[in-house]
Amino acid sequence: MSFLLQQLLLHPRRILDLDNAQLNQLISQARSSNLLASLAMELASEHLENQLSPNVTRHFQSALLVHEKQKRDLNYDIEKIRLALDSIGEKLVLLKGAAYLLAELPVGRGRLISDIDIIVPFLRIDPTERALNEVGWESSYVNSYNEYYYRKWGHEIPPLTHLKRGTTLDVHHNILPPTAGPNVDASLLFERLIEVKPGIFTLSQQDMVIHSATHLFHEGEFRHGLRDMWDLDRMLRDFPDQDPSFWKGLVDRARELELLGSLYHGLHYAQRVFGTPLPAGIIEEAENLSRRLRKPFMDFLFLRAFQPDHPQCRQRFTSLALYLLYVRSHFLRMPLYLLLPHLARKAWMRHFDKKDSLENEQNPEAI
Amino acid sequence: MQQLANLSDSELNQRLAHEGLGLQVGPYIYKIKTNLPLVAAGISTLYKNFNLAEPEAFIDYNVAILSKGLLQRLRGQSDFLFDSTNPFDSIPTGQAYAFLEWGMNWCVSLHTNEYLKLHAAAVSRGDHAIIMPGVPGAGKSTLCAALGLSGWRILSDEHAMIPPNTTEVVPLCRPVSLKNESIDVVKRFSSSAIFGPVSRETHKGVVAHMKADLHPQSHETKTLQARTMVFPKYAKDETQRLTPRRRTESFILAAYHSFNYSLLCETGFEAMKTLIENVTCYDLVYHDLDWAVNAVDSLSDPEPNP
């Protein structure tokens, strides 16, 4: 598969050959995929930004400024969260974007974040939430069906928002809901933490990759699909350089976490979308008969989903593929006897119950 | 350069419905698409004298207001699209014009950071620009419209864009957004004001836009020197007054009214400092528009700061 943004992320120098219409397409695709700052970093690493017209460069610069601002804000928020957790003797373990940025990994170069994700052991959720409440992080989902759903069936508590700064914090206790097929033993994740700054931890590099793939392949919406794929590609290129034993045991680790299916998809699609170099045999090691049989159908769905949401990238059946993936994500999340009542309830809320649905509506003042 | 007025109605509709209408708006180029006659009519009225973008030009912002599919049409709903994605919920088609304008503001508010952006109206006379920051409801757009109708050049009613370490304002003239009573206030002020479609029952009440490029130099791109900053406040029951304001407070207030002061970090601080050190600041409390326009007129030759 091939589209402009993918080509330019991998071969930034080609930007010099683009005409204005293509540049517009590129920036449009990158902006809607949340990859404009990542692309800007790739251009900067080859000192290309000054060879473009200032009218074009200003969009890259603007995205980089947003990225810089997010990093500053993140450091501030993280320090507050670390202190809050420290007061109850809990470690701060970061997931996803916040982890990439704090650990200063190449995958964090230009990575934009929309919230901060952390994980604590399930039994420590209550004291964690209380400690965070005390320093201004509060849930906006109070006494609603949405809150009930999060607390009963979720792998995280309802998102917390900081009263003054407005930052969103997701507190997880697992990486998949307890109702999902795989039964992930989250305590295994805590056994291999890496301390990246004093008192600040991330998952191990193998677990970061497995988590990123799991998150991506259980999602129902692919607005960030390509961005998450780019994360995987960056990690899979960088981690083996840092640690030659990275590949060894990756498949076993995923099997141990019951997340081999997600890892398999992650590796397969990273290779398909970004040509990520993989060691010989690893795909076969992660593959089984059922995955092999489903592959053509999964390719049909995912190769559409990983394109930017952009008219130039829409193929035949893109909408159908996105819809099927949305349905699939629900099946992956919970068994039918739980799912059907839940969907019925949500549909009811959307049409008749303003109180709950209002929580999700965007604030029009933001315009 | 070709103006929108040079296009025939059918050419304009053709562009809006298909390849998109490229418009030069200050330093940016928007490409606008719509399949709604109401929005097309609004654009045709309010952007009549705007320059068309060159066919091969680089487009900064692709925006669209579309009602897609039978179901959405039956429901009377439309979507604002930016880069073909939908950043907001669907809106009633009757409010589409207001949402197009808000969406076009949003592009600048969120996606440009080469300037310090104040949430402010800006007008100019000769080379002298006045920046008027204000929270929504402070009466800055109303005053801006009245000044525009009194011979001042409108630079923007929403974004005063300042290149860091200068005291210049980058013109970004677009229709002035007026809400509720201020629509009639401006109509009473001048019968020559030209309005676009009226959007009712929006989250901000009734909204209508006024044609803003009333000055012969409205579409020139050269920056203008800011010499004055006025903080307008519409207050029905207070004595009208134009009083000097201290620079320190003005700094804080202007920073508060900025879209990207904190995003720009030290650059933002330095830019704001340079600006505030070189402008004279005033509070303007008003309820009579004629009085307010005279007061601003009197600032054309500013006295040194107290």
XYZ file of C-alpha atoms in Angstrom:
673
model
C 0.000 0.000 0.000
C 1.131 3.524 -0.641
C -0.107 7.004 0.119
C 1.509 10.400 0.352
C 1.872 10.709 4.122
C 3.330 7.224 4.494
C 5.841 7.900 1.705
C 6.933 11.202 3.222
C 7.263 9.873 6.762
C 9.623 7.215 5.444
C 11.353 9.371 2.814
C 11.157 13.000 4.007
C 13.465 14.242 1.249
C 10.756 13.588 -1.316
C 8.924 16.654 0.002
C 11.160 18.771 -2.232
C 9.546 17.172 -5.303
C 5.947 17.909 -4.324
C 3.829 20.589 -5.973
C 1.498 22.861 -3.991
C -1.531 20.618 -4.396
C 0.452 17.637 -3.095
C 1.864 19.680 -0.220
C -1.662 20.656 0.724
C -2.714 16.999 0.616
C 0.274 15.975 2.680
C -0.297 18.550 5.412
C -4.000 17.800 5.405
C -3.384 14.065 5.793
C -0.778 14.608 8.490
C -2.968 17.035 10.425
C -5.997 14.767 10.348
C -3.874 11.770 11.390
C -2.320 13.731 14.263
C 1.083 13.228 12.661
C 1.966 16.759 11.569
C 4.536 17.299 14.332
C 5.993 13.806 13.792
C 6.396 14.567 10.103
C 7.914 17.956 10.994
C 10.535 16.172 13.120
C 11.382 13.819 10.257
C 11.844 16.837 7.963
C 13.932 18.624 10.580
C 16.224 15.632 10.972
C 17.201 16.102 7.335
C 17.208 19.918 7.580
C 14.511 20.185 4.947
C 12.209 22.673 6.627
C 14.186 25.701 5.425
C 14.123 24.527 1.837
C 10.339 24.900 1.668
C 8.286 28.016 1.147
C 7.593 29.881 4.426
C 3.862 29.451 3.737
C 4.328 25.705 4.023
C 6.948 25.651 6.756
C 4.781 27.697 9.109
C 2.359 24.772 9.429
C 5.148 22.423 10.479
C 6.548 25.008 12.893
C 3.130 25.526 14.418
C 2.709 21.790 15.045
C 6.181 21.620 16.610
C 5.275 24.485 18.942
C 2.175 22.558 20.022
C 4.367 19.515 20.633
C 6.834 21.570 22.700
C 3.995 23.048 24.720
C 2.580 19.582 25.378
C 5.963 18.377 26.592
C 6.274 21.297 29.021
C 2.754 20.813 30.321
C 3.285 17.080 30.575
C 6.400 17.482 32.727
C 4.479 19.750 35.050
C 1.450 17.447 35.295
C 3.604 14.355 35.717
C 5.450 15.888 38.636
C 2.137 16.687 40.364
C 0.827 13.178 39.701
C 4.079 11.630 40.902
C 3.858 13.529 44.184
C 0.201 12.529 44.643
C 0.998 8.847 44.094
C 4.096 9.079 46.221
C 1.945 10.274 49.136
C 0.198 6.880 49.130
C 3.389 4.948 48.426
C 2.469 4.129 44.829
C 4.780 4.208 41.833
C 3.960 6.359 38.830
C 3.815 4.084 35.774
C 3.202 5.865 32.458
C 1.654 4.303 29.371
C 1.671 5.266 25.679
C 2.382 8.872 24.617
C 3.296 10.172 28.075
C 5.731 7.266 28.487
C 7.346 7.870 25.086
C 7.859 11.551 25.849
C 9.097 11.192 29.422
C 11.485 8.398 28.467
C 12.746 10.595 25.618
C 12.443 7.724 23.171
C 12.672 8.274 19.397
C 8.992 7.259 19.200
C 8.254 10.420 21.199
C 9.798 12.726 18.574
C 6.928 14.992 17.553
C 4.403 12.680 19.228
C 1.245 14.651 20.080
C -0.790 13.502 23.053
C -4.405 14.105 23.996
C -4.303 12.728 27.529
C -2.025 11.153 30.103
C -2.345 7.407 30.693
C -1.089 5.738 33.857
C -1.513 2.272 35.348
C -1.758 1.208 38.990
C -2.561 -2.213 40.482
C -6.314 -2.899 40.646
C -6.324 -3.009 44.444
C -4.740 0.447 44.590
C -7.349 2.171 42.416
C -9.357 3.649 45.309
C -6.499 5.282 47.212
C -5.007 6.456 43.890
C -8.227 8.128 42.887
C -8.576 9.796 46.295
C -4.996 11.070 46.188
C -5.552 12.473 42.694
C -8.875 14.062 43.704
C -7.048 15.926 46.423
C -4.757 17.643 43.949
C -7.498 18.667 41.548
C -8.098 15.688 39.234
C -11.810 14.979 39.178
C -14.176 12.807 37.210
C -16.798 14.529 35.117
C -18.762 11.286 34.800
C -20.590 11.384 38.102
C -23.598 9.169 38.834
C -24.288 8.315 35.265
C -24.559 5.107 33.316
C -21.206 5.916 31.728
C -19.577 5.984 35.138
C -21.236 2.733 36.140
C -20.027 1.139 32.917
C -16.420 2.251 33.424
C -16.295 1.048 36.994
C -18.003 -2.273 36.455
C -16.650 -3.369 33.079
C -13.703 -1.122 32.310
C -9.958 -1.558 32.559
C -9.728 2.059 33.655
C -11.769 4.392 35.835
C -13.720 7.258 34.219
C -11.299 9.880 32.842
C -10.174 12.473 35.365
C -9.897 16.106 34.327
C -7.808 18.669 36.150
C -10.063 21.395 37.497
C -7.738 24.244 36.615
C -5.555 23.027 33.788
C -8.143 20.925 31.977
C -5.689 18.080 31.291
C -7.217 14.601 31.027
C -5.814 11.684 32.993
C -6.775 8.052 32.373
C -6.055 5.767 35.306
C -5.835 2.141 34.166
C -5.561 -1.023 36.191
C -5.202 -3.288 33.189
C -4.593 -2.994 29.482
C -7.798 -4.713 28.405
C -11.239 -4.831 29.997
C -11.827 -7.855 32.265
C -14.671 -8.883 29.938
C -12.417 -9.142 26.879
C -11.370 -12.587 25.669
C -7.708 -12.527 26.770
C -7.309 -12.596 30.509
C -4.311 -10.333 30.987
C -2.548 -10.732 34.309
C -1.616 -7.080 34.868
C 0.704 -7.959 37.757
C 3.120 -9.391 35.160
C 3.527 -5.895 33.708
C 4.635 -4.487 37.058
C 7.422 -7.068 37.311
C 9.444 -5.530 34.480
C 9.120 -1.777 34.911
C 11.870 0.587 33.796
C 12.654 3.689 35.856
C 13.122 6.425 33.256
C 13.383 9.389 35.651
C 13.589 9.267 39.430
C 10.236 7.873 40.587
C 8.815 7.663 37.040
C 8.391 4.277 35.384
C 7.348 2.852 32.043
C 6.578 -0.683 30.950
C 9.481 -2.720 29.612
C 10.240 -2.168 25.933
C 8.678 -5.502 24.969
C 5.581 -4.732 27.013
C 5.346 -1.247 25.499
C 5.207 -2.778 22.023
C 2.689 -5.421 23.077
C 0.536 -2.819 24.796
C 0.640 -0.447 21.834
C -0.413 -3.263 19.480
C -3.131 -4.433 21.871
C -4.547 -0.980 22.213
C -4.569 -0.462 18.476
C -6.167 -3.768 17.562
C -8.907 -3.531 20.145
C -9.905 0.007 19.206
C -13.225 0.673 17.537
C -12.223 3.960 15.974
C -9.173 4.459 13.848
C -8.829 8.199 13.984
C -5.387 7.608 15.457
C -4.833 4.302 13.679
C -2.012 5.474 11.452
C -0.387 7.418 14.297
C -0.440 4.290 16.492
C 0.992 2.284 13.604
C 3.790 4.855 13.291
C 4.440 4.450 17.051
C 4.842 0.715 16.541
C 7.154 1.174 13.587
C 9.361 3.643 15.487
C 9.584 1.319 18.495
C 10.265 -1.778 16.428
C 13.117 0.009 14.658
C 14.576 1.644 17.761
C 14.271 -0.945 20.551
C 16.353 -3.681 18.859
C 19.123 -1.083 18.338
C 19.082 -0.224 22.022
C 18.830 -3.814 23.209
C 19.976 -6.616 20.894
C 17.933 -9.147 22.896
C 14.687 -7.226 22.242
C 13.303 -9.713 19.689
C 14.246 -12.714 21.768
C 11.326 -13.705 23.917
C 8.951 -11.052 22.499
C 6.571 -13.702 21.182
C 6.806 -15.698 24.417
C 6.083 -12.592 26.450
C 2.981 -11.830 24.360
C 1.857 -15.442 24.783
C 2.371 -15.175 28.530
C 0.197 -12.033 28.602
C -2.388 -13.759 26.356
C -1.859 -10.998 23.803
C -0.138 -12.915 21.038
C -2.951 -12.172 18.562
C -2.464 -8.427 19.028
C 1.310 -8.682 18.712
C 0.922 -10.726 15.543
C -1.311 -8.079 14.005
C 1.015 -5.317 15.163
C 4.050 -6.907 13.519
C 2.204 -7.889 10.359
C 0.691 -4.453 9.750
C 3.789 -2.490 10.749
C 5.550 -4.421 8.018
C 2.711 -3.913 5.533
C 2.206 -0.181 6.220
C 5.695 1.110 7.033
C 7.915 -1.719 5.842
C 9.213 -2.262 9.378
C 12.172 -4.661 9.297
C 11.412 -7.835 11.270
C 13.689 -10.773 12.056
C 13.120 -13.830 9.887
C 10.521 -16.229 11.201
C 8.945 -14.015 13.836
C 5.647 -13.632 11.979
C 5.449 -17.394 11.523
C 6.241 -17.850 15.200
C 3.329 -15.621 16.179
C 0.958 -16.967 13.533
C -1.453 -19.857 13.964
C -3.968 -21.529 11.689
C -6.888 -19.332 12.611
C -4.883 -16.124 12.123
C -3.626 -17.409 8.777
C -7.143 -18.216 7.601
C -8.519 -14.859 8.680
C -5.642 -12.882 7.220
C -7.148 -11.929 3.835
C -10.280 -10.613 5.527
C -8.328 -8.785 8.239
C -6.094 -7.225 5.589
C -9.191 -6.025 3.781
C -10.329 -4.260 6.971
C -7.122 -2.957 8.495
C -5.297 -1.795 5.389
C -8.234 0.548 4.866
C -8.338 1.645 8.476
C -4.672 2.652 8.545
C -5.093 5.181 5.760
C -5.588 8.802 6.769
C -9.237 9.791 6.875
C -8.908 11.738 3.693
C -10.762 11.615 0.368
C -7.586 10.853 -1.584
C -7.038 7.824 0.640
C -10.551 6.467 0.618
C -10.880 3.234 -1.285
C -13.915 1.210 -2.189
C -15.456 -0.227 0.962
C -13.501 2.000 3.378
C -16.703 2.933 5.201
C -17.769 -0.694 5.385
C -14.360 -1.726 6.713
C -14.438 0.979 9.389
C -17.937 -0.059 10.399
C -16.991 -3.729 10.651
C -13.950 -2.847 12.745
C -16.164 -0.806 15.022
C -18.482 -3.783 15.483
C -15.472 -6.066 15.923
C -14.090 -3.879 18.720
C -17.316 -4.328 20.663
C -17.207 -8.097 20.294
C -13.617 -8.086 21.482
C -14.511 -6.003 24.496
C -17.288 -8.082 25.981
C -19.389 -11.202 25.392
C -22.768 -10.809 23.692
C -24.863 -11.255 26.808
C -23.217 -8.114 28.213
C -22.767 -6.286 24.938
C -26.365 -6.299 23.724
C -27.886 -4.706 26.848
C -25.040 -2.185 26.860
C -25.559 -1.144 23.231
C -29.329 -0.958 23.744
C -28.779 1.295 26.741
C -26.365 3.547 24.816
C -28.786 3.815 21.882
C -31.573 4.753 24.283
C -29.355 7.378 25.907
C -28.396 8.885 22.590
C -32.003 9.477 21.635
C -33.848 10.129 24.869
C -31.554 10.716 27.794
C -29.893 14.088 27.453
C -28.064 14.009 30.761
C -25.659 11.245 29.879
C -25.153 12.046 26.255
C -24.373 15.672 27.058
C -21.202 14.589 28.787
C -19.796 13.550 25.481
C -20.804 16.569 23.496
C -18.098 18.912 22.531
C -18.094 22.279 24.090
C -19.175 24.616 21.298
C -17.303 27.476 22.999
C -14.165 25.735 21.832
C -14.882 26.962 18.329
C -5.754 39.711 -8.974
C -9.231 38.415 -9.631
C -12.000 39.113 -7.147
C -14.874 36.843 -6.236
C -17.199 39.446 -7.782
C -15.681 38.596 -11.195
C -17.160 35.100 -11.030
C -20.646 34.544 -12.380
C -23.157 32.966 -9.993
C -22.938 29.677 -11.795
C -19.114 29.712 -11.715
C -19.177 30.467 -7.998
C -21.664 27.689 -7.282
C -19.710 25.313 -9.458
C -16.529 25.975 -7.477
C -18.231 25.779 -4.101
C -19.921 22.510 -4.981
C -16.967 20.798 -6.643
C -13.314 21.773 -6.647
C -13.679 24.331 -3.848
C -13.430 28.113 -3.837
C -9.914 29.357 -3.080
C -9.923 32.700 -1.254
C -7.043 34.869 -0.089
C -7.820 35.922 3.489
C -5.011 37.996 4.987
C -1.872 35.822 4.907
C -3.842 32.586 4.469
C -5.615 30.788 1.680
C -8.816 28.965 2.452
C -10.468 26.515 0.142
C -14.183 26.412 0.857
C -16.724 23.838 -0.272
C -20.427 23.757 0.364
C -23.574 22.264 -1.096
C -25.866 24.587 0.860
C -27.465 27.463 -1.104
C -27.709 29.541 2.092
C -23.974 29.357 2.669
C -23.196 30.045 -0.988
C -25.381 33.157 -0.819
C -23.597 34.313 2.344
C -20.178 33.870 0.768
C -21.271 35.643 -2.376
C -22.428 38.665 -0.314
C -19.755 38.914 2.350
C -16.660 37.856 0.385
C -17.642 39.611 -2.830
C -14.525 41.822 -2.910
C -12.056 39.234 -1.633
C -9.268 38.146 -3.941
C -9.426 34.673 -5.413
C -6.440 32.453 -4.766
C -4.165 31.708 -7.702
C -5.134 28.318 -9.174
C -1.803 26.684 -8.288
C -1.431 28.279 -4.851
C -0.714 26.313 -1.690
C -3.916 25.987 0.344
C -3.587 26.566 4.093
C -7.035 25.454 5.188
C -9.522 23.149 3.503
C -12.930 23.755 5.006
C -16.403 22.621 4.013
C -19.966 22.842 5.201
C -21.908 19.951 3.761
C -25.202 18.225 4.236
C -24.461 14.699 3.105
C -26.836 11.881 2.326
C -30.583 11.649 2.427
C -30.823 11.073 6.165
C -28.836 14.163 7.068
C -30.840 16.288 4.654
C -34.110 15.019 6.092
C -32.909 15.823 9.572
C -31.852 19.294 8.390
C -28.315 18.785 9.656
C -24.900 19.706 8.274
C -21.270 19.092 9.141
C -18.322 21.427 9.276
C -15.311 19.652 7.820
C -11.677 20.588 8.262
C -9.149 18.556 6.251
C -12.155 16.303 5.493
C -12.538 15.356 9.144
C -15.320 16.531 11.370
C -14.018 18.273 14.482
C -17.474 19.193 15.800
C -20.911 17.667 16.158
C -23.431 18.101 13.339
C -25.305 21.381 13.361
C -28.748 22.485 12.135
C -28.440 23.569 8.503
C -30.091 26.909 9.333
C -26.997 27.787 11.403
C -24.526 26.624 8.771
C -23.276 30.058 7.793
C -22.373 31.015 11.357
C -20.587 27.682 11.762
C -18.587 28.194 8.588
C -17.333 31.514 9.983
C -16.610 30.012 13.393
C -14.877 27.101 11.758
C -12.724 29.482 9.719
C -11.797 31.299 12.943
C -11.038 27.976 14.575
C -8.480 27.147 11.850
C -6.493 30.231 12.827
C -7.102 29.902 16.582
C -5.872 26.338 16.682
C -3.455 25.821 13.844
C -1.286 28.870 13.415
C 1.413 29.945 15.813
C 3.776 32.059 13.763
C 2.194 35.123 15.383
C 1.203 36.048 18.883
C -2.565 35.884 18.533
C -4.681 38.097 20.731
C -8.388 37.523 21.016
C -9.015 41.052 19.863
C -10.505 43.211 17.182
C -8.101 45.467 15.304
C -8.730 48.548 13.180
C -6.465 51.070 11.509
C -6.403 54.590 10.137
C -3.405 55.516 8.023
C -0.537 53.479 9.457
C -1.917 53.589 12.986
C -3.532 50.404 14.259
C -5.645 50.035 17.382
C -5.927 46.651 19.082
C -9.110 46.009 21.046
C -8.933 42.859 23.191
C -12.064 41.666 24.904
C -13.950 38.680 26.235
C -17.018 37.628 24.224
C -19.770 40.092 25.053
C -17.420 43.000 25.819
C -18.633 44.764 22.712
C -15.448 44.602 20.684
C -17.118 43.319 17.506
C -19.902 45.898 17.736
C -17.393 48.687 18.144
C -15.243 47.220 15.381
C -18.236 47.158 13.004
C -19.137 50.763 13.860
C -15.557 51.911 13.315
C -15.503 50.079 9.984
C -18.669 51.920 8.996
C -17.033 55.227 10.033
C -14.004 55.112 7.781
C -11.621 52.967 9.825
C -10.117 49.927 8.140
C -11.114 46.661 9.840
C -8.058 44.410 10.293
C -9.920 41.682 12.176
C -12.771 41.346 14.623
C -11.367 38.197 16.230
C -7.595 37.765 15.868
C -5.005 40.488 16.299
C -1.900 38.746 14.957
C 1.427 40.182 16.093
C 4.739 38.981 14.608
C 6.934 38.367 17.693
C 9.259 41.237 18.642
C 7.381 43.769 16.572
C 4.527 46.130 17.308
C 2.878 45.293 14.021
C -0.542 43.868 13.276
C -1.039 41.436 10.370
C -4.333 42.222 8.603
C -6.790 39.321 8.565
C -9.995 40.940 7.406
C -13.080 38.697 7.490
C -16.773 39.399 8.085
C -17.554 40.788 11.546
C -19.604 38.479 13.736
C -22.461 40.241 15.545
C -24.757 38.698 18.099
C -28.267 39.351 19.366
C -29.015 43.041 20.116
C -25.777 44.234 18.555
C -27.122 43.311 15.108
C -29.874 45.930 15.407
C -27.544 48.371 17.137
C -25.231 48.272 14.131
C -28.144 48.453 11.669
C -29.377 51.579 13.458
C -25.842 52.991 13.475
C -25.581 52.816 9.710
C -28.060 51.831 7.040
C -25.173 51.009 4.718
C -24.081 47.928 6.704
C -24.356 44.780 4.582
C -25.324 41.559 6.374
C -25.087 37.894 5.473
C -27.463 35.082 6.512
C -28.910 35.212 10.025
C -28.376 32.097 12.179
C -30.898 31.684 14.983
C -30.823 29.687 18.208
C -27.094 29.034 18.094
C -25.219 28.502 21.375
C -24.506 32.221 21.202
C -28.054 33.230 20.304
C -28.845 35.020 17.035
C -25.741 35.579 14.925
C -25.246 37.574 11.743
C -22.093 38.646 9.914
C -21.373 42.067 8.488
C -19.319 42.705 5.358
C -16.032 44.025 6.719
C -13.878 44.974 3.729
C -15.329 48.469 3.441
C -12.026 50.318 3.115
C -10.161 50.690 -0.208
C -7.095 49.066 1.407
C -8.973 46.253 3.146
C -7.151 43.510 1.259
C -3.641 44.887 1.371
C -1.292 42.536 3.169
C 1.264 45.001 4.546
C 1.452 44.978 8.345
C 0.439 48.076 10.338
C 2.017 49.708 13.400
C 0.001 49.246 16.583
C 0.214 52.394 18.670
C -2.828 52.005 20.893
C -4.618 49.285 22.794
C -8.210 49.846 23.865
C -10.084 47.506 26.210
C -13.746 48.046 25.337
C -16.554 47.239 27.733
C -20.191 47.650 26.871
C -22.053 48.698 30.052
C -25.578 50.024 29.905
C -25.668 51.623 33.341
C -22.172 53.020 33.679
C -20.817 56.445 32.835
C -19.142 56.390 29.445
C -15.452 57.039 29.714
C -12.136 56.687 27.973
C -9.450 56.419 30.623
C -5.758 55.564 30.499
C -4.864 52.159 31.821
C -1.611 50.988 33.365
C 0.711 48.889 31.257
C 1.219 46.149 33.848
C -2.494 45.389 34.088
C -2.830 45.667 30.340
C -0.080 43.081 29.908
C -1.888 40.583 32.092
C -5.259 41.215 30.503
C -3.918 41.013 26.964
C -2.090 37.785 27.837
C -5.331 36.437 29.253
C -7.054 37.338 25.993
C -4.427 35.596 23.905
C -4.915 32.291 22.083
C -1.295 31.222 22.196
C 0.568 33.356 24.746
C 1.441 30.349 26.913
C 2.014 28.073 23.929
C 4.695 30.433 22.640
C 6.355 30.392 26.067
C 9.309 32.825 26.250
C 8.674 34.020 22.697
C 5.129 34.841 23.786
C 6.315 36.740 26.830
C 8.864 38.740 24.852
C 6.344 39.435 22.085
C 3.767 40.674 24.559
C 6.361 42.765 26.388
C 7.514 44.444 23.168
C 3.944 45.153 22.188
C 2.760 46.532 25.535
C 5.867 48.688 25.991
C 5.113 50.426 22.723
C 1.382 51.008 22.863
C -0.717 53.396 24.915
C -3.504 51.582 26.742
C -7.034 52.739 27.492
C -10.247 51.489 29.017
C -13.308 52.353 27.009
C -16.649 51.981 28.794
C -19.550 52.756 26.493
C -23.194 52.248 25.719
C -23.638 54.765 22.915
C -21.937 53.688 19.729
C -21.595 57.221 18.279
C -19.895 58.356 21.459
C -17.554 55.347 21.383
C -16.573 55.961 17.744
C -15.787 59.614 18.525
C -13.724 58.518 21.502
C -11.663 56.142 19.359
C -11.348 58.821 16.662
C -9.767 61.068 19.279
C -7.024 58.473 19.744
C -5.720 58.834 16.199
C -3.110 61.142 17.660
C -2.245 59.409 20.927
C -0.731 61.148 23.916
C 2.081 59.517 25.839
C 1.160 56.998 28.511
C 0.583 58.278 32.074
